[in-house]
Short mmCIF file of C-alpha atoms in Angstrom, two decimals:
data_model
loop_
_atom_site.label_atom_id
_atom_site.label_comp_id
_atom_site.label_asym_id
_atom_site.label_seq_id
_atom_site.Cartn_x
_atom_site.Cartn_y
_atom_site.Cartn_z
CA UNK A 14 0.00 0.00 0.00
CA UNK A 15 0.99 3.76 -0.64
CA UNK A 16 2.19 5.69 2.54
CA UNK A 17 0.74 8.62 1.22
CA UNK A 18 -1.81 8.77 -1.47
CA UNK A 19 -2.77 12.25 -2.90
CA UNK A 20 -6.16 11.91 -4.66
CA UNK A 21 -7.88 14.74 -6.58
CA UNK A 22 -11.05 14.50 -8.18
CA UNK A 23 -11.31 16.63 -11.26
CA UNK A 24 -13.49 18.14 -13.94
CA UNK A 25 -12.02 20.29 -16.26
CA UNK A 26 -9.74 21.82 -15.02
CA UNK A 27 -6.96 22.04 -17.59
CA UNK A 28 -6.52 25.99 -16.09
CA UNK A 29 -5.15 24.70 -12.70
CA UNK A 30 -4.45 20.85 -12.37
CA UNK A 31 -0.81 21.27 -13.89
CA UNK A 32 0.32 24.03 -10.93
CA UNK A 33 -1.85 21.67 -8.30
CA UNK A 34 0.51 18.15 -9.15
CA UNK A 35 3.56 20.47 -8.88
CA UNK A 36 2.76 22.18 -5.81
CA UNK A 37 1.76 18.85 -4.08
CA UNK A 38 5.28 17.75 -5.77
CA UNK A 39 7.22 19.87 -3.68
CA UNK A 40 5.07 19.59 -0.06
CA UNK A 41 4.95 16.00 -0.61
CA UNK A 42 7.73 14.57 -2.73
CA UNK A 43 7.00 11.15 -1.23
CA UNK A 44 3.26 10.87 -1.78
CA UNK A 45 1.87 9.14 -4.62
CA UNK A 46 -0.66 11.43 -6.64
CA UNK A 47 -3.88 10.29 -8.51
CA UNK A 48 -5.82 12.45 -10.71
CA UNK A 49 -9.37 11.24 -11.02
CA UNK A 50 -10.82 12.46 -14.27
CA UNK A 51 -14.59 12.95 -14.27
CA UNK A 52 -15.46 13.11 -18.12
CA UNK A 53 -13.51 15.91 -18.69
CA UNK A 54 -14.51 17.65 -22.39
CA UNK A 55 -10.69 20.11 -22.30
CA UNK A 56 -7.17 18.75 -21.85
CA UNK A 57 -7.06 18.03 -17.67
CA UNK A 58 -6.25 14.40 -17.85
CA UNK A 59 -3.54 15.25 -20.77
CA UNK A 60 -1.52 17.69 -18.54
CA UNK A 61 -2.16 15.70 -15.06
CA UNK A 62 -0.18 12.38 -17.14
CA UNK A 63 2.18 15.41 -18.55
CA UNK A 64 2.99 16.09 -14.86
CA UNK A 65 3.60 12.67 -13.16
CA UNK A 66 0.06 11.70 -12.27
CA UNK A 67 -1.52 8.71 -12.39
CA UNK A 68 -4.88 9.40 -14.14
CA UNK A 69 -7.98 7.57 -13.91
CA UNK A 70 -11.50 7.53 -14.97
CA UNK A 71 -14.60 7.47 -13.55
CA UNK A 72 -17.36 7.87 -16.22
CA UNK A 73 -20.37 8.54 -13.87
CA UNK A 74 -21.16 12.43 -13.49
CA UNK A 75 -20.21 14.17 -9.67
CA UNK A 76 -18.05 14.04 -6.82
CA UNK A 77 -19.43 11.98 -4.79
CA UNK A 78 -19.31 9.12 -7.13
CA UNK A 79 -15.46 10.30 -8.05
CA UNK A 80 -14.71 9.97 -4.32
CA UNK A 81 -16.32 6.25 -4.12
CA UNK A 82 -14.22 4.89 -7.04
CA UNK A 83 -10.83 6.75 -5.18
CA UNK A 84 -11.68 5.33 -1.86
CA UNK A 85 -12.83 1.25 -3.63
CA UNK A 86 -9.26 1.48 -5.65
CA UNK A 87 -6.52 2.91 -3.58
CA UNK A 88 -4.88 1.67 -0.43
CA UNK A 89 -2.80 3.81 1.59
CA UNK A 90 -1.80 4.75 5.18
CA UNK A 91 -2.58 8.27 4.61
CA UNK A 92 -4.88 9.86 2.09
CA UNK A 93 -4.96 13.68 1.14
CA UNK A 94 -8.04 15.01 -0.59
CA UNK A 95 -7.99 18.28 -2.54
CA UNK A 96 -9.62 19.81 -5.69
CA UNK A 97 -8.00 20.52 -8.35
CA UNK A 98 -8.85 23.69 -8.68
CA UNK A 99 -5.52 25.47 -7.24
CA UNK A 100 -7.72 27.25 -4.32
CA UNK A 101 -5.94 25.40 -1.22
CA UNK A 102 -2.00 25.85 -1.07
CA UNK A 103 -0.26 22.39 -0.63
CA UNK A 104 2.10 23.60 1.88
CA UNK A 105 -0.41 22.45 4.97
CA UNK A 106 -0.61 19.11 3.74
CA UNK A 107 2.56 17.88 5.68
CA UNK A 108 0.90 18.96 8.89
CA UNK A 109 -2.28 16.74 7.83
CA UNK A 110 -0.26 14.14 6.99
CA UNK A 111 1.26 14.27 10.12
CA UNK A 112 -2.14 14.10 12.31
CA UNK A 113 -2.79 11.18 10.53
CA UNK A 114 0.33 9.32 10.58
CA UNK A 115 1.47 10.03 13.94
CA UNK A 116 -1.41 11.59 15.82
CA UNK A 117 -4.18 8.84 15.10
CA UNK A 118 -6.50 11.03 13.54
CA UNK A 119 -9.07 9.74 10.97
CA UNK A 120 -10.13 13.02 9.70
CA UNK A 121 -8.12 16.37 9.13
CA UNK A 122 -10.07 18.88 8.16
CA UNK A 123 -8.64 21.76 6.33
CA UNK A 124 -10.09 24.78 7.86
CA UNK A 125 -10.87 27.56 5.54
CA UNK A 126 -13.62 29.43 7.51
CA UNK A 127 -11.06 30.54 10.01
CA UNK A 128 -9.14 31.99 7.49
CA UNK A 129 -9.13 33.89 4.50
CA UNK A 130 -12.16 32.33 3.09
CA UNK A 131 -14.45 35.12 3.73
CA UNK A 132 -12.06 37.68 2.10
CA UNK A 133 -11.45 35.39 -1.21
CA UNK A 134 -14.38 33.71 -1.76
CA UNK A 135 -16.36 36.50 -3.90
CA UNK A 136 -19.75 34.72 -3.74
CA UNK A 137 -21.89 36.03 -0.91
CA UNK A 138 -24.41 33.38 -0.71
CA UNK A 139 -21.45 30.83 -0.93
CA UNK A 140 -20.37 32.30 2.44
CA UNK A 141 -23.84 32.32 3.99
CA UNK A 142 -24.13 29.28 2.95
CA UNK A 143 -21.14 27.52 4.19
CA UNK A 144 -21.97 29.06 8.11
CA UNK A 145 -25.58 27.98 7.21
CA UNK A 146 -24.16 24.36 7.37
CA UNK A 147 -21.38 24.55 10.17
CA UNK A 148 -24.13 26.01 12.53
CA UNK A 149 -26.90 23.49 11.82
CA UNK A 150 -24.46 20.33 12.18
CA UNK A 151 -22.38 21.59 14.86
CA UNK A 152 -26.24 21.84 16.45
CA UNK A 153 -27.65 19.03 15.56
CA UNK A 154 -24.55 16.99 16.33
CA UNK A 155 -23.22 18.40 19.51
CA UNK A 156 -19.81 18.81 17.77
CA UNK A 157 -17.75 21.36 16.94
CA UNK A 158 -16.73 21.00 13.47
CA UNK A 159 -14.73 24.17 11.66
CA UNK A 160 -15.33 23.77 8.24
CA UNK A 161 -17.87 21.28 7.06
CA UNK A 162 -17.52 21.96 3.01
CA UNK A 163 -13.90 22.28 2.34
CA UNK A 164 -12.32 19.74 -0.34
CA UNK A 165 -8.96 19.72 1.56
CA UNK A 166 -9.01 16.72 3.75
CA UNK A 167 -6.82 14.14 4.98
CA UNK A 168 -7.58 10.35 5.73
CA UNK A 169 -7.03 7.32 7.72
CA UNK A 170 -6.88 4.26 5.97
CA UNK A 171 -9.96 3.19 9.01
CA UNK A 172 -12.14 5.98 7.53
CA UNK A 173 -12.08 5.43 3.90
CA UNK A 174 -12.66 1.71 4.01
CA UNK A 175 -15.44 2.06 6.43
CA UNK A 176 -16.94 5.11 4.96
CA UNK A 177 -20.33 4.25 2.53
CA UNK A 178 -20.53 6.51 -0.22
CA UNK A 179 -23.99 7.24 -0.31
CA UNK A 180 -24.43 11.25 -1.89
CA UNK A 181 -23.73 11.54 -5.43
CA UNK A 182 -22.52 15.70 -5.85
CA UNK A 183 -20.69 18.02 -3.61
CA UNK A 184 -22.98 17.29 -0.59
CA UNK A 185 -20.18 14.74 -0.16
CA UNK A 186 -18.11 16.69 2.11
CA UNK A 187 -21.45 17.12 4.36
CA UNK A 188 -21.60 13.53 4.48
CA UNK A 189 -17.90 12.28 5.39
CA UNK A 190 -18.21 15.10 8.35
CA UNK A 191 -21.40 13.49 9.61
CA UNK A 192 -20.07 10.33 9.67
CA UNK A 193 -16.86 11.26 11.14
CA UNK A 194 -18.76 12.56 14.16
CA UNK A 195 -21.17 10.08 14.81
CA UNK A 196 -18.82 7.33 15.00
CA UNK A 197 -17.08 9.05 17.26
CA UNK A 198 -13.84 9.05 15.19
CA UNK A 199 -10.85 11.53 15.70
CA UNK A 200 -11.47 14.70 13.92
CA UNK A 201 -8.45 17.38 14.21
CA UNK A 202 -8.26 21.03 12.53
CA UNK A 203 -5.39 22.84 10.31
CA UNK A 204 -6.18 26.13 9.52
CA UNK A 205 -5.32 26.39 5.83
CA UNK A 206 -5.23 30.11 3.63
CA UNK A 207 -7.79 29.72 0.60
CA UNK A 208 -7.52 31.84 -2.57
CA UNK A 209 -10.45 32.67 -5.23
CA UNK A 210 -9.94 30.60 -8.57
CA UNK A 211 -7.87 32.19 -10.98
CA UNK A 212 -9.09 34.06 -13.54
CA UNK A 213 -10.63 31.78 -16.34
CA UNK A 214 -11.11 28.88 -14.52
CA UNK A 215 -15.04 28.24 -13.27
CA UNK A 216 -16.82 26.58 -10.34
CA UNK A 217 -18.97 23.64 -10.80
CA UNK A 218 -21.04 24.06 -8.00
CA UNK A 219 -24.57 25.34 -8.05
CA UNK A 220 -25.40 27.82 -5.56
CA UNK A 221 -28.83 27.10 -5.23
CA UNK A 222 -29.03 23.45 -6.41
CA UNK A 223 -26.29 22.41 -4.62
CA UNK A 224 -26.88 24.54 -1.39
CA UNK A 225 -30.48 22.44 -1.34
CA UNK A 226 -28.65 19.22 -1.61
CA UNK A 227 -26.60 19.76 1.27
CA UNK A 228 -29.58 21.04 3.48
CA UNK A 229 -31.64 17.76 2.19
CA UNK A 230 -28.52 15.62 2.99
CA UNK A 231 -28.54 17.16 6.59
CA UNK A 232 -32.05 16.14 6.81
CA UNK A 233 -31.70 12.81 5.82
CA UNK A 234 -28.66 11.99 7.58
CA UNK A 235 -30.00 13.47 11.12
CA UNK A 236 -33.43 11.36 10.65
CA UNK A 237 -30.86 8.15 10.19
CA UNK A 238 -28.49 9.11 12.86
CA UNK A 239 -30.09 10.33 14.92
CA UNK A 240 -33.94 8.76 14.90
CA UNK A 241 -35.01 9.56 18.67
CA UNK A 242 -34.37 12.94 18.45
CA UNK A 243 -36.19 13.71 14.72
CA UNK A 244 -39.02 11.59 15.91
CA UNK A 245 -39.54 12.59 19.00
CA UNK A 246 -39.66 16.46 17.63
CA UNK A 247 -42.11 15.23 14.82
CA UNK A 248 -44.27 13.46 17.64
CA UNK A 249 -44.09 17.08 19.82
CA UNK A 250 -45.17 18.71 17.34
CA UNK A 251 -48.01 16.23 16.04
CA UNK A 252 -49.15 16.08 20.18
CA UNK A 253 -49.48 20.54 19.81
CA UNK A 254 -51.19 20.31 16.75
CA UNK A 255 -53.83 17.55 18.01
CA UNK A 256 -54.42 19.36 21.75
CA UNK A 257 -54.80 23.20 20.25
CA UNK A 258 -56.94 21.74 18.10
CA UNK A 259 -58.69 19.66 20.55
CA UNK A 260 -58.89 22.62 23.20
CA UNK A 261 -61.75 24.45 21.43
CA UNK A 262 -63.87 21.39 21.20
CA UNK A 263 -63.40 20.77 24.73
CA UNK A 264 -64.25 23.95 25.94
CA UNK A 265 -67.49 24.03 23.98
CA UNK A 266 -68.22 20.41 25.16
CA UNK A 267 -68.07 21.76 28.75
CA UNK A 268 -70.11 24.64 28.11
CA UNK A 269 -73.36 23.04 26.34
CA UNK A 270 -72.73 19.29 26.67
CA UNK A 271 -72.61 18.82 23.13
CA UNK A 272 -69.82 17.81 20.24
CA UNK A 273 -70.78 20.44 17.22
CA UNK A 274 -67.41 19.56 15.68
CA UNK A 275 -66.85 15.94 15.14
CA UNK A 276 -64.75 16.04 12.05
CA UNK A 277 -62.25 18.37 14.31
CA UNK A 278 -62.67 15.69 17.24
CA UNK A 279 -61.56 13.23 14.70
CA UNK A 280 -58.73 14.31 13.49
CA UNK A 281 -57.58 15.51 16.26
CA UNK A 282 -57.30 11.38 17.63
CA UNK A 283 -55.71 10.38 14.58
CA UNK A 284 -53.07 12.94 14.68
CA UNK A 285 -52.67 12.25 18.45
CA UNK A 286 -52.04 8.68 17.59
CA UNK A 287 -49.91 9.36 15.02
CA UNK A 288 -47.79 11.48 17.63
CA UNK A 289 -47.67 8.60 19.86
CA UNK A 290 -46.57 6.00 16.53
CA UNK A 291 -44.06 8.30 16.15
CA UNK A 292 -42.56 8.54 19.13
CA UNK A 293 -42.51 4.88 19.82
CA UNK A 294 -40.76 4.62 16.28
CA UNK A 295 -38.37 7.02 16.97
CA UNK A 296 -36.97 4.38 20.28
CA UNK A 297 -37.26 1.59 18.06
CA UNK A 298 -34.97 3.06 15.76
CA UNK A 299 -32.92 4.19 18.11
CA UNK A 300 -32.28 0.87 18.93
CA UNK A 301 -31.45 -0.49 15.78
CA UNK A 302 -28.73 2.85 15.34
CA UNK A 303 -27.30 1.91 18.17
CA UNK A 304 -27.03 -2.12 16.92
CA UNK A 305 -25.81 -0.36 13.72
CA UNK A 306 -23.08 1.54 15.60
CA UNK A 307 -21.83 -1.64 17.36
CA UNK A 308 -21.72 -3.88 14.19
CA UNK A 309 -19.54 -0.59 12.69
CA UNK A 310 -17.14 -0.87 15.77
CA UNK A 311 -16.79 -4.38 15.01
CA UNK A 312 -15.99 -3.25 10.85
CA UNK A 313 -13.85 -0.70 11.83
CA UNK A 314 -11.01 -2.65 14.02
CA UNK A 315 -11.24 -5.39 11.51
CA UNK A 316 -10.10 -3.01 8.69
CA UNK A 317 -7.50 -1.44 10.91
CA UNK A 318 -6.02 -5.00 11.68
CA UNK A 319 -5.97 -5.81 7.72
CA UNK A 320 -4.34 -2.09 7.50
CA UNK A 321 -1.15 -3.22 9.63
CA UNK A 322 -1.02 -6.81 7.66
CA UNK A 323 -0.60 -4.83 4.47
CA UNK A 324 1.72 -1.76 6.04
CA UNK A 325 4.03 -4.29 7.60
CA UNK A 326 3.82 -7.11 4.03
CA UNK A 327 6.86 -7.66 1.92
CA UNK A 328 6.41 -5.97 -1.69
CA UNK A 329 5.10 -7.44 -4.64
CA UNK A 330 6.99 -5.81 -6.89
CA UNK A 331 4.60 -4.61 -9.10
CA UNK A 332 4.08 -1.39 -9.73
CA UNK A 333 1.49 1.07 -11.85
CA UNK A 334 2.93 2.73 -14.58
CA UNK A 335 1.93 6.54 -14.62
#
């Protein structure tokens, strides 16, 4: 297995990929770089081979299928993570590399919030959006996660065999942070200077499109993590509904005797009793989260005992020509 594997998912971006491979060259002479080409139309995949890289393909549009093809094929003890397109400086990734290798973290997260971010980045709602997202997970998830979007990450070899690939776009990076923290894995911070794309090369991402993706992938993810908690604030607010409802019916029951408002009565049982289904579903999936988190335990120290058989295995001897 590579010590250090350098993967970077890319989609034309002939403007920038050559400058990435030689800056990650010089802060990383050691690591082994990958260039993941993602049905590129302009000359990306020419220039990464033109540089060193190993380029490969993976024919099925987005990044979050990109990133489940990088993670299937390559084994190493360390993985770094960046775009290619020449916004992070690859002079921090020695210090990620270092958290991982020696430090026993499973996720660095390059931290461009705390940085320069807010000065570079020239897209307002990109910035809104990004705190949008740190606030809500660092909420929901009782964590305290810097940067939840950035591409710039580093990898344990634990994390990217035991992370599922579920998202398909750039909610991706949403997803690998949630999964991080709920598995209670080591997450550690490098503050890391971003800088705007240069001029002529453009962003794929969608403001809007991709800004509802993320929130929907927050959504989802909570409900699956975290079942007690969405159910039981479903079944609250099912239980309000059904007694303010419920309240005016009462009161004129007590006044005259009479039920004038049967439909409302109705309706106000079912949703009561679907407050109470709720609820009750909400504990039973908690149990079965909690089952799930066990059985990943289990997964997760089996694929860091097959990561020291292959660090510590003689060499085959074959290598992959660039």
């Amino acid at each position: 297995m590579d010590k250090i594997a350098v993967l970077i998912p890319c989609y034309n971006e002939e403007k920038t990929i050559a400058k990435v491979i030689k800056d990650t060259k010089a802060a990383l002479p050691e690591a082994v770089i990958y260039v993941y080409n993602n049905n590129s139309t302009d000359r990306t995949a020419e220039l990464a081979r033109q540089q060193g890289a190993i380029v490969r393909d993976e024919y099925m549009q987005g990044k979050g299928n990109v990133i489940r093809r990088m993670f299937r094929e390559i084994d190493a003890q360390c993985y770094i993570m960046v775009d290619g397109d020449d916004t992070y400086p690859m002079e921090f990734a020695s210090e990620m590399v270092d958290k991982v290798l020696h430090h026993n973290a499973d996720m660095v997260v390059g931290d461009r919030l705390s940085s320069t971010y807010f000065e570079e980045n020239k897209r307002p709602f990109h910035n809104m959006g990004n705190s949008v997202v740190k606030a809500s997970i660092n909420h929901l998830f009782g964590c305290e996660v810097k940067d939840i979007m950035t591409g710039f990450r580093a990898f344990s070899y634990g994390f990217v065999k035991t992370f599922p690939v579920l998202s398909k776009g750039f909610e991706i990076e949403t997803e690998m942070t949630i999964h991080a923290v709920y598995n209670h894995m080591q997450i550690d911070n490098v503050i890391v200077e971003y800088r705007d794309r240069p001029e002529g090369s453009v962003s794929k991402l969608n403001t809007y499109t991709d800004g509802f993706r993320v929130l929907g992938t927050i959504f989802r993810l909570y409900r699956d993590y975290k079942p007690f908690g969405f159910f039981s604030f479903l079944a609250a607010f099912l239980a309000l509904a059904a007694i303010l409802f419920f309240i005016p019916v009462l009161l004129e029951f007590l006044e005259t005797g009479l039920v004038l408002k049967f439909p409302t009565l109705i309706v106000c049982g079912f949703v009561m009793m679907a407050a109470i289904q709720s609820f009750f579903a909400g504990l039973i999936l908690s149990n079965m989260a909690m089952k799930s988190r066990r059985d990943f335990e289990y997964r997760f120290t089996r694929v860091c005992e097959e990561e020291r058989r292959k660090k510590f295995a003689p060499q085959s001897g074959i290598s992959e020509s660039v």
